Amino acid sequence: MGGGADRPGERFEGRGRRLRFLGRLGLVFGGGIRLLAAAVLALVVVLAGFLLANAWPAIVRFGPGFLSGTIWGDQPGGPFGAWPAIAGTLLTSALALLFAVPIGLGVALFASELAPRWLRAPLAYFVDLGAAIPSIVYGFWAIAVLVPFLGDTVEPGLSRLTHGRWPFAGPTTGGDLLAASVVLAIMIVPTIAALSREALRAVPRELREGALGVGANRWEATRLAVLGPAAPGIAGSIVLGLGRALGETIAVAMVFGGVYEAPTSLFSRGATIPSWLVTQFLNPLPGLDLNALYELATILLAVSIVLNVGARLLIRRLEAPRRSRRGARWRTAPTVVRVPAGTDSFAAPAWWPRIAERGRARRRWRAVVQGLVLALVVGAVLLAAYPLASLIETTAVHGGVAVVRPSFYTSTPPPSCGIGQTNCPLGGVGPEIEGTLVMLGLAALIAIPVGLLVGVYISEYRQSRLARATSLVTDVLVGVPTILLGVFVFAVVHTYDQTIEASAIAGAAALGLLMVPIVTRATEVALRTVPASVREGALALGFPRHRVTLRVVLGSCRPALVTGNLLAVMRAGGETAALLLTAGTSGLWMTSLTSQTGALSTFIWTAFESYSSPNYTTDAWGAALVLLLMMAVVSLAARLALRSPGGPGSV
């Protein structure tokens, strides 16, 4: 009897110990994710600190004149000036936006508002695939297709228009400011289109139906009821497109780099800050030469931070409640026609035919305007789709010869056989596939858990100052040019041991830094799709907060989390610039994690450097096709994951 009487007390004591253990576990979990958030917050400070410390000797030596100088190291020790690279960066980015914004917005309007429903999903997948294609593939296609087309067809015609004077002055080579701007525009159109499309789709359906209900046609409903609320997202997409254009490295280096001169016309050759960094860092000289490169990287980081912070403030301002004058037009009271006293109310007044004719003319004009808008957006879709279709076709035609050979996936790259040779032995990309998988695996092993936990902290503790600051820093890191991540890792490694060459570990570190903010942002967005009632219901049952987050909230948006991780891996899998500086371009099998290693993307760059060797070129097209297939499969898997039961839309 006595033993039985003690059992309820023992059970109560056991439950108390379990609750105390869960409470301590919750404190550890909360402290751990706060520590990770603080580490991400400190990453930007450390990155800027390393670049600034390495740039300081050049800053002291050259002063403000570095920004306006036009010469880069005619002799060791200087002088050095950044103006040609700054001018090239600003001009290519501005022209790329000029080309890309109308096309991107036209694609977004068609995909979201005007396209038939059966066409919207395939078009969205096609656009998203364009945003995922690695820049090295764009650059390789531009060298083979775009540059010859511009140099042989477009530029001679433009030159004749001005008789060889500005802005079409100079030799029509195709590898110039115009080519760099066009390839940048092709690359950022999918980004602008995809993000603008999502901003348009986020506008409540009731606004469209209200405009249609008072007589507006489809285009008028879009213009008056949709574009206003979607303006913050559209502005954000344009700014992100500008950020990608400013930081693009490899494609610009392939079609525009090599001449350090400020462009004077659209046919001028030159360089941008990222393209000059990657070409010069591959064979850096000690002393002020290297310090000047770090100062150039610091300028690019400052521009990137200002641009991303400014975009965040702009979006907040646009999201503030405001009254749209155009929108108010649809909220006015209907006009009441008063029939004069003493007239037959059933007989039409004498002025009624004129009013009716004006109404019919206005309806015809509205139909003409809608047809014109539809033609323009369809034209934008065709302009955006043609380069992407050409890229896919060119890669498949030239790379199909390589990828159908089983030995392509297990052999080492072929030896260069020189110019004009036809019977060159083909090789493979086995070491490059190995290096890509090893570095991606190491990067994902660290980046995915860290990004996931930091995203949880930002979403679940969003009221804290640390969470808000970390969210802002994450946006900045997403927009930081990847060449700067490579320069940062390069600086860290050489600070501690200047004899260390590129290695797989350094490459994995650069890819990890690239993936962390992407996983963080994807996690934050996914968690915010979970209704607050799900959290509140679980907390009401007595579950600790950390268990609610880990078991209930994360489980409710698992497909979106998988999609975010896949997109981060896909983005890192096609990275080139950072790996050139950190991992190298070895074509040999790995012997250790501290040795140089190649990747699929860096192999294409190596083939570009020896473009005259046909066997290398064929294998490079095969590597590009493998990358395209990887991106297509991952993108399709991400879409299927979001459509699966239990996704965000089904919570």
XYZ file of C-alpha atoms in Angstrom:
651
model
C 0.000 0.000 0.000
C 2.789 2.443 0.945
C 4.696 1.785 -2.267
C 1.560 2.296 -4.347
C 0.833 5.583 -2.598
C 4.222 6.968 -3.612
C 3.758 6.312 -7.319
C 1.765 9.484 -8.140
C 4.429 11.557 -6.409
C 7.160 9.770 -8.302
C 5.379 10.363 -11.592
C 4.919 14.046 -10.725
C 8.597 14.355 -9.826
C 9.616 12.608 -13.055
C 7.430 14.939 -15.084
C 8.954 17.911 -13.293
C 12.476 16.727 -14.119
C 11.484 16.293 -17.749
C 9.995 19.782 -17.900
C 13.116 21.258 -16.325
C 15.261 19.380 -18.867
C 13.139 20.642 -21.751
C 13.357 24.162 -20.339
C 17.157 23.988 -20.196
C 17.193 22.522 -23.707
C 15.061 25.430 -24.905
C 17.492 27.905 -23.338
C 20.421 26.168 -25.052
C 18.584 26.179 -28.375
C 17.659 29.849 -28.079
C 21.181 30.819 -27.070
C 22.673 28.759 -29.902
C 20.595 30.321 -32.663
C 21.244 33.801 -31.221
C 24.951 33.057 -31.357
C 24.698 31.922 -34.988
C 22.689 35.039 -35.886
C 25.345 37.214 -34.263
C 28.021 35.328 -36.228
C 26.247 36.053 -39.513
C 25.873 39.669 -38.422
C 29.602 39.829 -37.730
C 30.458 38.242 -41.079
C 29.945 41.471 -43.012
C 32.092 43.342 -40.492
C 34.858 40.725 -40.757
C 34.636 40.681 -44.545
C 34.866 44.472 -44.764
C 37.622 44.505 -42.135
C 39.823 42.024 -43.995
C 39.409 43.826 -47.301
C 40.049 47.230 -45.741
C 43.090 46.028 -43.799
C 44.660 44.577 -46.935
C 43.749 47.677 -48.949
C 45.065 50.152 -46.370
C 48.637 50.456 -47.754
C 47.236 51.390 -51.167
C 44.705 53.792 -49.609
C 47.492 55.575 -47.762
C 49.796 55.565 -50.788
C 47.382 56.777 -53.493
C 44.681 58.596 -51.513
C 41.519 59.912 -53.253
C 43.415 60.004 -56.545
C 42.912 56.243 -56.777
C 39.275 56.832 -57.768
C 40.143 59.117 -60.679
C 43.378 57.468 -61.830
C 43.344 55.862 -65.266
C 46.512 53.722 -65.201
C 46.879 50.301 -63.628
C 50.457 49.352 -62.809
C 52.560 50.112 -65.850
C 55.407 49.164 -63.530
C 55.599 47.334 -60.178
C 54.421 49.559 -57.350
C 52.101 51.701 -59.383
C 50.618 54.046 -60.146
C 47.139 52.564 -59.854
C 43.770 54.089 -60.658
C 40.234 52.706 -60.522
C 38.375 55.001 -62.918
C 38.371 52.750 -66.038
C 36.967 49.838 -64.008
C 34.422 52.086 -62.256
C 33.319 53.636 -65.558
C 33.011 50.212 -67.198
C 30.949 48.901 -64.273
C 28.557 51.862 -64.277
C 28.098 51.949 -68.043
C 27.523 48.225 -68.528
C 25.078 48.088 -65.606
C 23.133 51.164 -66.740
C 22.830 49.906 -70.326
C 21.877 46.432 -69.098
C 19.041 47.917 -67.019
C 17.942 50.033 -69.983
C 17.600 46.877 -72.086
C 16.355 44.492 -69.389
C 13.733 46.421 -67.402
C 11.126 46.835 -70.191
C 11.588 43.236 -71.323
C 11.526 41.825 -67.784
C 8.399 43.767 -66.827
C 6.706 42.737 -70.067
C 7.441 39.070 -69.338
C 6.139 39.471 -65.773
C 2.907 41.150 -66.917
C 2.258 38.486 -69.524
C 3.042 35.576 -67.191
C 0.966 36.947 -64.318
C -1.951 38.816 -65.890
C -2.402 38.316 -69.632
C -1.199 34.828 -70.562
C -3.618 31.891 -70.882
C -3.658 29.804 -67.720
C -2.251 26.708 -69.437
C 0.809 28.707 -70.513
C 1.646 30.368 -67.194
C 3.298 27.425 -65.436
C 5.607 26.417 -68.356
C 6.525 30.059 -68.916
C 7.333 30.546 -65.230
C 9.533 27.435 -65.246
C 11.351 28.657 -68.358
C 11.979 32.072 -66.811
C 13.178 30.593 -63.506
C 15.547 28.294 -65.392
C 17.063 31.329 -67.078
C 17.764 32.886 -63.684
C 19.511 29.687 -62.527
C 21.872 29.237 -65.482
C 25.485 29.829 -64.351
C 27.196 32.939 -65.648
C 30.044 30.882 -67.111
C 27.535 29.194 -69.459
C 26.140 32.587 -70.488
C 29.659 33.810 -71.161
C 30.651 30.736 -73.166
C 27.503 31.050 -75.283
C 28.126 34.778 -75.759
C 31.640 34.121 -77.102
C 30.341 31.505 -79.549
C 27.063 33.131 -80.680
C 26.398 36.653 -79.419
C 29.786 38.285 -80.051
C 30.050 37.069 -83.692
C 26.433 38.113 -84.345
C 27.003 41.614 -82.974
C 30.379 42.035 -84.672
C 29.315 40.769 -88.098
C 25.700 41.949 -88.353
C 24.485 44.450 -85.768
C 27.467 46.707 -85.142
C 28.335 47.386 -88.811
C 24.761 48.518 -89.363
C 24.829 50.760 -86.286
C 28.167 52.221 -87.368
C 26.730 53.158 -90.771
C 23.906 55.069 -89.070
C 26.354 57.585 -87.560
C 29.088 57.226 -90.212
C 31.443 55.818 -87.595
C 30.921 58.645 -85.108
C 29.806 58.557 -81.457
C 28.138 56.587 -79.944
C 28.974 53.919 -82.524
C 32.618 54.828 -83.051
C 35.457 52.350 -83.253
C 36.098 48.889 -84.707
C 33.114 46.543 -84.844
C 34.679 43.554 -83.097
C 31.645 42.434 -81.084
C 33.660 42.073 -77.873
C 32.959 45.503 -76.441
C 30.765 47.605 -74.158
C 27.642 46.842 -76.193
C 28.237 43.080 -76.046
C 28.882 43.177 -72.294
C 25.697 45.200 -71.735
C 23.606 42.867 -73.885
C 24.834 39.712 -72.156
C 24.226 41.339 -68.764
C 20.706 42.273 -69.854
C 20.052 38.693 -70.987
C 21.238 37.458 -67.585
C 19.179 39.829 -65.427
C 15.924 39.686 -67.423
C 14.899 36.372 -65.751
C 15.650 37.818 -62.297
C 13.559 40.946 -62.897
C 10.784 38.948 -64.575
C 10.562 36.251 -61.884
C 10.528 38.640 -58.920
C 8.142 41.093 -60.606
C 5.833 38.203 -61.476
C 5.689 37.149 -57.835
C 5.021 40.742 -56.780
C 2.101 40.938 -59.228
C 0.719 37.583 -58.132
C 0.829 38.672 -54.491
C -1.780 41.405 -55.140
C -5.170 40.218 -53.780
C -7.560 38.907 -56.377
C -10.331 41.131 -55.040
C -8.608 44.229 -56.440
C -8.622 42.781 -59.953
C -12.226 41.619 -59.655
C -13.314 45.013 -58.353
C -11.798 46.805 -61.335
C -13.242 44.283 -63.783
C -16.626 44.587 -62.072
C -16.935 48.301 -62.869
C -16.136 47.812 -66.545
C -12.375 47.800 -66.852
C -10.783 45.458 -69.346
C -7.909 43.160 -68.391
C -5.117 45.681 -69.046
C -6.967 48.543 -67.309
C -7.570 46.368 -64.256
C -3.863 45.533 -64.180
C -2.769 49.155 -64.620
C -5.149 50.665 -62.105
C -5.542 47.956 -59.460
C -2.431 45.772 -59.609
C 0.626 47.810 -60.577
C 0.286 50.199 -57.637
C 0.271 47.580 -54.852
C 2.970 45.581 -56.668
C 5.279 48.611 -57.081
C 7.492 47.800 -54.033
C 8.186 44.281 -55.271
C 8.813 45.493 -58.811
C 11.217 48.168 -57.557
C 12.980 45.537 -55.477
C 13.342 43.255 -58.490
C 14.918 46.064 -60.526
C 17.361 46.879 -57.745
C 18.301 43.211 -57.386
C 18.806 43.029 -61.130
C 21.079 46.063 -60.898
C 22.985 44.391 -58.068
C 23.586 41.304 -60.171
C 24.704 43.424 -63.117
C 27.152 45.385 -60.948
C 28.635 42.219 -59.464
C 28.694 39.976 -62.532
C 32.215 38.751 -63.139
C 32.787 35.842 -65.481
C 30.487 36.599 -68.417
C 31.714 40.201 -68.573
C 35.348 39.108 -68.275
C 34.864 36.781 -71.237
C 33.355 39.351 -73.623
C 34.649 42.686 -72.301
C 37.709 42.241 -70.104
C 41.385 42.552 -70.932
C 41.762 46.263 -71.776
C 42.052 48.720 -68.910
C 40.565 51.815 -70.552
C 37.506 53.928 -69.817
C 34.940 53.294 -72.603
C 34.341 56.211 -74.963
C 31.697 54.593 -77.195
C 29.499 51.517 -77.340
C 32.166 49.763 -79.399
C 34.976 50.399 -76.887
C 36.694 47.612 -75.023
C 37.339 47.899 -71.323
C 36.836 46.249 -67.957
C 34.566 46.291 -64.936
C 35.594 46.055 -61.303
C 34.619 42.352 -60.954
C 36.119 41.307 -64.295
C 39.391 43.113 -63.549
C 39.559 41.555 -60.082
C 39.199 37.993 -61.352
C 41.741 38.374 -64.155
C 44.318 40.084 -61.940
C 43.856 37.917 -58.840
C 44.612 34.776 -60.820
C 48.271 35.898 -60.993
C 48.624 38.436 -58.176
C 51.837 40.344 -57.575
C 52.980 41.101 -54.023
C 53.126 44.556 -52.496
C 51.100 47.527 -53.679
C 49.842 45.643 -56.736
C 47.905 43.281 -54.477
C 46.911 46.064 -52.066
C 45.440 48.056 -54.962
C 43.330 45.060 -55.963
C 42.017 44.845 -52.400
C 41.141 48.540 -52.539
C 39.227 47.921 -55.768
C 37.379 45.070 -54.029
C 36.592 47.369 -51.076
C 35.028 49.903 -53.456
C 32.835 47.163 -54.965
C 31.775 45.998 -51.483
C 30.861 49.555 -50.462
C 28.763 50.032 -53.608
C 27.041 46.679 -53.017
C 26.195 47.476 -49.383
C 24.873 50.952 -50.209
C 22.772 49.532 -53.052
C 21.226 46.751 -50.955
C 20.530 48.929 -47.911
C 19.071 51.611 -50.163
C 16.838 49.027 -51.835
C 15.579 47.847 -48.446
C 14.738 51.425 -47.404
C 13.090 52.096 -50.778
C 10.857 49.044 -50.473
C 9.835 50.029 -46.940
C 8.920 53.499 -48.142
C 6.912 52.171 -51.059
C 5.109 49.744 -48.761
C 3.855 52.630 -46.594
C 0.099 53.198 -46.884
C -0.639 55.633 -49.667
C -3.627 56.595 -51.727
C -3.423 56.041 -55.439
C -5.115 58.762 -57.456
C -5.601 56.367 -60.323
C -7.099 53.798 -58.023
C -9.496 56.409 -56.648
C -10.946 56.762 -60.144
C -12.678 53.422 -59.750
C -14.059 54.348 -56.332
C -16.028 57.404 -57.499
C -19.793 57.278 -57.404
C -21.568 56.403 -60.648
C -22.761 59.313 -62.756
C -26.544 59.866 -62.565
C -28.233 61.240 -65.683
C -31.177 63.447 -64.719
C -34.060 63.650 -67.161
C -35.462 67.191 -67.476
C -38.951 67.667 -66.063
C -41.774 67.462 -68.545
C -40.031 65.051 -70.917
C -40.853 61.480 -71.624
C -38.522 59.420 -69.424
C -38.746 56.545 -71.883
C -37.648 58.588 -74.914
C -33.912 59.064 -75.569
C -32.802 62.723 -75.340
C -31.500 64.399 -78.479
C -27.934 64.373 -77.195
C -27.953 60.651 -76.379
C -26.703 59.384 -79.829
C -23.651 61.615 -79.576
C -22.879 60.287 -76.082
C -23.408 56.678 -77.235
C -21.104 57.194 -80.221
C -18.427 58.609 -77.960
C -18.827 55.589 -75.688
C -18.440 53.192 -78.617
C -15.372 55.082 -79.855
C -13.882 55.003 -76.383
C -14.501 51.238 -76.116
C -12.821 50.706 -79.488
C -9.850 52.807 -78.380
C -9.594 50.864 -75.105
C -9.634 47.607 -77.075
C -6.888 48.942 -79.363
C -4.768 49.937 -76.354
C -5.205 46.510 -74.779
C -4.255 44.831 -78.059
C -1.177 47.033 -78.358
C -0.118 46.222 -74.798
C -0.651 42.516 -75.442
C 1.517 42.717 -78.583
C 4.258 44.519 -76.653
C 4.362 42.013 -73.791
C 4.300 39.056 -76.198
C 7.210 40.705 -78.015
C 9.014 41.038 -74.689
C 8.473 37.331 -74.016
C 9.916 36.437 -77.426
C 12.907 38.736 -76.897
C 13.580 37.113 -73.526
C 13.010 33.561 -74.730
C 15.099 33.656 -77.898
C 18.554 34.037 -76.255
C 17.712 31.385 -73.675
C 16.462 28.990 -76.356
C 19.577 29.698 -78.433
C 21.781 29.018 -75.412
C 20.086 25.686 -74.709
C 20.199 24.646 -78.370
C 23.845 25.663 -78.817
C 24.906 23.859 -75.661
C 22.995 20.712 -76.604
C 24.363 20.632 -80.165
C 28.002 21.229 -79.220
C 27.998 19.368 -75.911
C 25.902 16.369 -76.921
C 28.912 14.776 -78.605
C 30.718 14.686 -75.263
C 27.982 13.776 -72.783
C 26.884 10.634 -74.664
C 30.301 9.041 -74.066
C 30.463 7.125 -70.742
C 34.182 7.884 -70.487
C 33.360 11.597 -70.372
C 32.340 11.216 -66.709
C 35.392 9.220 -65.630
C 38.312 10.555 -67.703
C 40.653 13.468 -67.126
C 40.641 16.524 -69.442
C 42.351 16.046 -72.811
C 45.699 17.530 -73.773
C 45.573 20.670 -75.887
C 46.252 19.851 -79.532
C 46.699 23.347 -80.951
C 45.059 25.457 -83.627
C 43.467 23.967 -86.730
C 43.716 20.322 -85.641
C 40.776 18.069 -86.467
C 41.681 14.662 -85.004
C 42.098 15.752 -81.397
C 41.383 13.155 -78.697
C 38.476 13.953 -76.429
C 38.826 13.629 -72.692
C 36.424 13.958 -69.801
C 35.500 15.889 -66.677
C 35.815 13.173 -64.054
C 38.102 15.190 -61.728
C 35.887 18.247 -62.170
C 32.743 16.293 -61.226
C 34.588 14.930 -58.189
C 35.766 18.397 -57.157
C 32.302 19.915 -57.637
C 30.614 17.232 -55.510
C 33.246 17.336 -52.757
C 33.202 21.122 -52.415
C 29.398 21.278 -52.604
C 29.135 18.536 -49.975
C 31.510 20.272 -47.583
C 29.801 23.622 -48.114
C 26.311 22.186 -47.627
C 27.388 20.308 -44.501
C 28.004 23.633 -42.750
C 25.896 26.156 -44.654
C 22.530 24.388 -44.615
C 22.292 23.857 -40.803
C 23.637 27.353 -40.107
C 21.334 29.016 -42.619
C 18.364 27.002 -41.415
C 18.873 27.942 -37.752
C 19.562 31.604 -38.511
C 16.402 31.717 -40.636
C 14.466 30.207 -37.725
C 15.781 32.913 -35.410
C 14.904 35.749 -37.804
C 11.390 34.411 -38.330
C 10.482 33.278 -34.814
C 12.203 36.111 -32.923
C 11.524 38.840 -35.460
C 10.705 41.469 -32.821
C 14.246 41.519 -31.442
C 16.801 44.023 -32.672
C 19.289 41.267 -33.389
C 16.782 39.483 -35.630
C 16.008 42.655 -37.596
C 19.696 43.483 -37.980
C 20.481 39.913 -39.069
C 17.686 40.043 -41.627
C 19.163 43.216 -43.113
C 22.674 41.737 -43.165
C 21.331 38.596 -44.860
C 19.871 40.741 -47.631
C 23.246 42.447 -48.005
C 25.092 39.113 -48.173
C 22.696 37.755 -50.798
C 23.549 40.759 -52.973
C 27.312 40.745 -52.393
C 29.154 39.866 -55.639
C 30.553 36.360 -55.377
C 33.989 37.516 -56.515
C 34.247 39.362 -53.170
C 33.631 36.125 -51.283
C 36.504 34.580 -53.197
C 38.724 37.596 -52.504
C 37.804 37.404 -48.803
C 38.699 33.720 -48.498
C 41.876 34.381 -50.485
C 42.774 37.180 -48.041
C 42.072 35.045 -44.970
C 44.182 32.148 -46.247
C 47.122 34.314 -47.294
C 47.019 36.323 -44.076
C 48.006 33.244 -42.120
C 50.222 31.491 -44.667
C 51.196 33.093 -47.979
C 52.672 29.816 -49.250
C 49.292 28.062 -49.272
C 47.907 27.626 -52.769
C 44.281 27.135 -53.746
C 42.580 24.137 -52.180
C 39.306 22.260 -51.990
C 38.755 23.469 -48.409
C 39.121 27.107 -49.457
C 36.721 26.539 -52.349
C 34.200 24.878 -50.024
C 34.501 27.830 -47.630
C 33.707 30.271 -50.433
C 30.706 28.189 -51.547
C 29.525 27.938 -47.931
C 29.618 31.719 -47.549
C 27.581 31.928 -50.741
C 24.977 29.413 -49.550
C 24.390 30.619 -45.969
C 22.417 33.802 -46.792
C 20.416 32.022 -49.510
C 19.356 29.232 -47.126
C 18.656 31.817 -44.413
C 16.427 33.926 -46.620
C 14.600 30.876 -48.006
C 13.999 29.559 -44.467
C 12.707 32.906 -43.249
C 10.286 33.208 -46.163
C 9.097 29.609 -45.731
C 8.459 29.980 -41.992
C 6.444 33.134 -42.482
C 3.970 31.199 -44.624
C 2.977 29.128 -41.586
C -0.162 30.672 -39.977
C 0.191 32.024 -36.451
C -2.687 29.764 -35.362
C -0.457 26.711 -35.890
C 2.108 28.042 -33.422
C -0.500 29.217 -30.950
C -2.320 25.884 -30.990
C 0.846 23.927 -30.265
C 1.904 26.329 -27.509
C -1.543 26.081 -25.932
C -1.037 22.329 -25.567
C 1.979 22.993 -23.357
C 4.803 22.255 -25.787
C 8.003 24.293 -25.300
C 8.683 26.965 -27.880
C 11.730 25.264 -29.358
C 9.826 22.008 -29.885
C 6.970 23.890 -31.539
C 9.480 25.492 -33.888
C 11.413 22.325 -34.701
C 8.569 19.816 -34.838
C 5.475 21.776 -35.858
C 6.527 24.916 -37.713
C 9.406 23.385 -39.688
C 7.297 20.331 -40.458
C 4.506 22.497 -41.841
C 6.740 24.071 -44.506
C 9.108 21.204 -45.252
C 8.678 21.354 -49.063
C 9.552 25.063 -49.120
C 12.621 24.397 -46.977
C 13.755 21.638 -49.323
C 13.248 24.016 -52.238
C 15.359 26.721 -50.595
C 18.181 24.275 -49.931
C 18.043 22.977 -53.505
C 18.214 26.506 -54.878
C 21.234 27.274 -52.680
C 23.029 24.134 -53.878
C 22.115 24.964 -57.472
C 23.468 28.505 -57.107
C 26.727 27.251 -55.594
C 27.086 24.457 -58.157
C 27.453 26.949 -61.006
C 29.767 29.393 -59.213
C 32.983 30.204 -61.047
C 34.620 33.448 -59.931
C 35.047 32.556 -56.264
C 36.362 29.068 -57.109
C 38.957 30.412 -59.534
C 40.513 32.341 -56.646
C 40.132 29.706 -53.945
C 40.070 26.202 -55.476
C 42.130 26.638 -58.635
C 41.734 24.941 -62.011
C 43.474 21.605 -61.569
C 42.481 18.898 -64.027
C 43.838 16.086 -61.850
C 42.090 13.792 -59.407
C 42.055 15.032 -55.829
C 44.782 13.776 -53.525
C 43.718 15.702 -50.411
C 41.403 18.481 -49.319
C 44.341 20.883 -49.181
C 45.300 20.416 -52.825
C 44.024 22.327 -55.828
C 40.906 20.939 -57.420
C 38.810 21.718 -60.436
C 35.077 22.098 -60.912
C 32.737 21.937 -63.889
C 32.465 25.715 -64.053
C 36.203 26.379 -63.756
C 36.886 23.767 -66.450
C 34.785 25.834 -68.879
C 36.867 28.879 -67.971
C 40.057 26.912 -68.674
C 38.675 25.940 -72.070
C 37.871 29.595 -72.758
C 41.477 30.485 -72.011
C 42.603 27.929 -74.645
C 39.622 28.364 -76.961
C 41.608 27.460 -80.076
C 41.920 23.822 -78.989
C 38.827 22.067 -80.445
C 38.892 19.039 -78.120
C 38.925 21.270 -75.046
C 36.075 23.288 -76.515
C 33.950 20.191 -77.135
C 34.505 18.912 -73.608
C 33.738 22.378 -72.238
C 30.406 22.388 -74.060
C 29.767 18.966 -72.523
C 30.494 20.376 -69.061
C 28.137 23.279 -69.791
C 25.411 20.831 -70.842
C 25.898 18.843 -67.631
C 25.490 22.056 -65.627
C 22.340 22.956 -67.572
C 20.840 19.519 -66.964
C 21.667 19.787 -63.267
C 19.957 23.190 -63.046
C 16.916 21.965 -64.965
C 16.498 18.898 -62.729
C 16.951 20.858 -59.511
C 14.568 23.590 -60.668
C 11.939 21.003 -61.613
C 12.406 19.213 -58.285
C 11.941 22.506 -56.453
C 8.668 23.184 -58.272
C 7.379 19.678 -57.574
C 8.302 20.050 -53.898
C 6.334 23.273 -53.620
C 3.307 21.629 -55.230
C 3.415 18.559 -53.000
C 0.918 18.106 -50.145
C 2.042 19.802 -47.004
C 3.600 22.722 -48.785
C 3.089 26.260 -47.697
C -0.045 26.617 -49.605
C -1.665 23.674 -47.831
C -0.925 24.643 -44.255
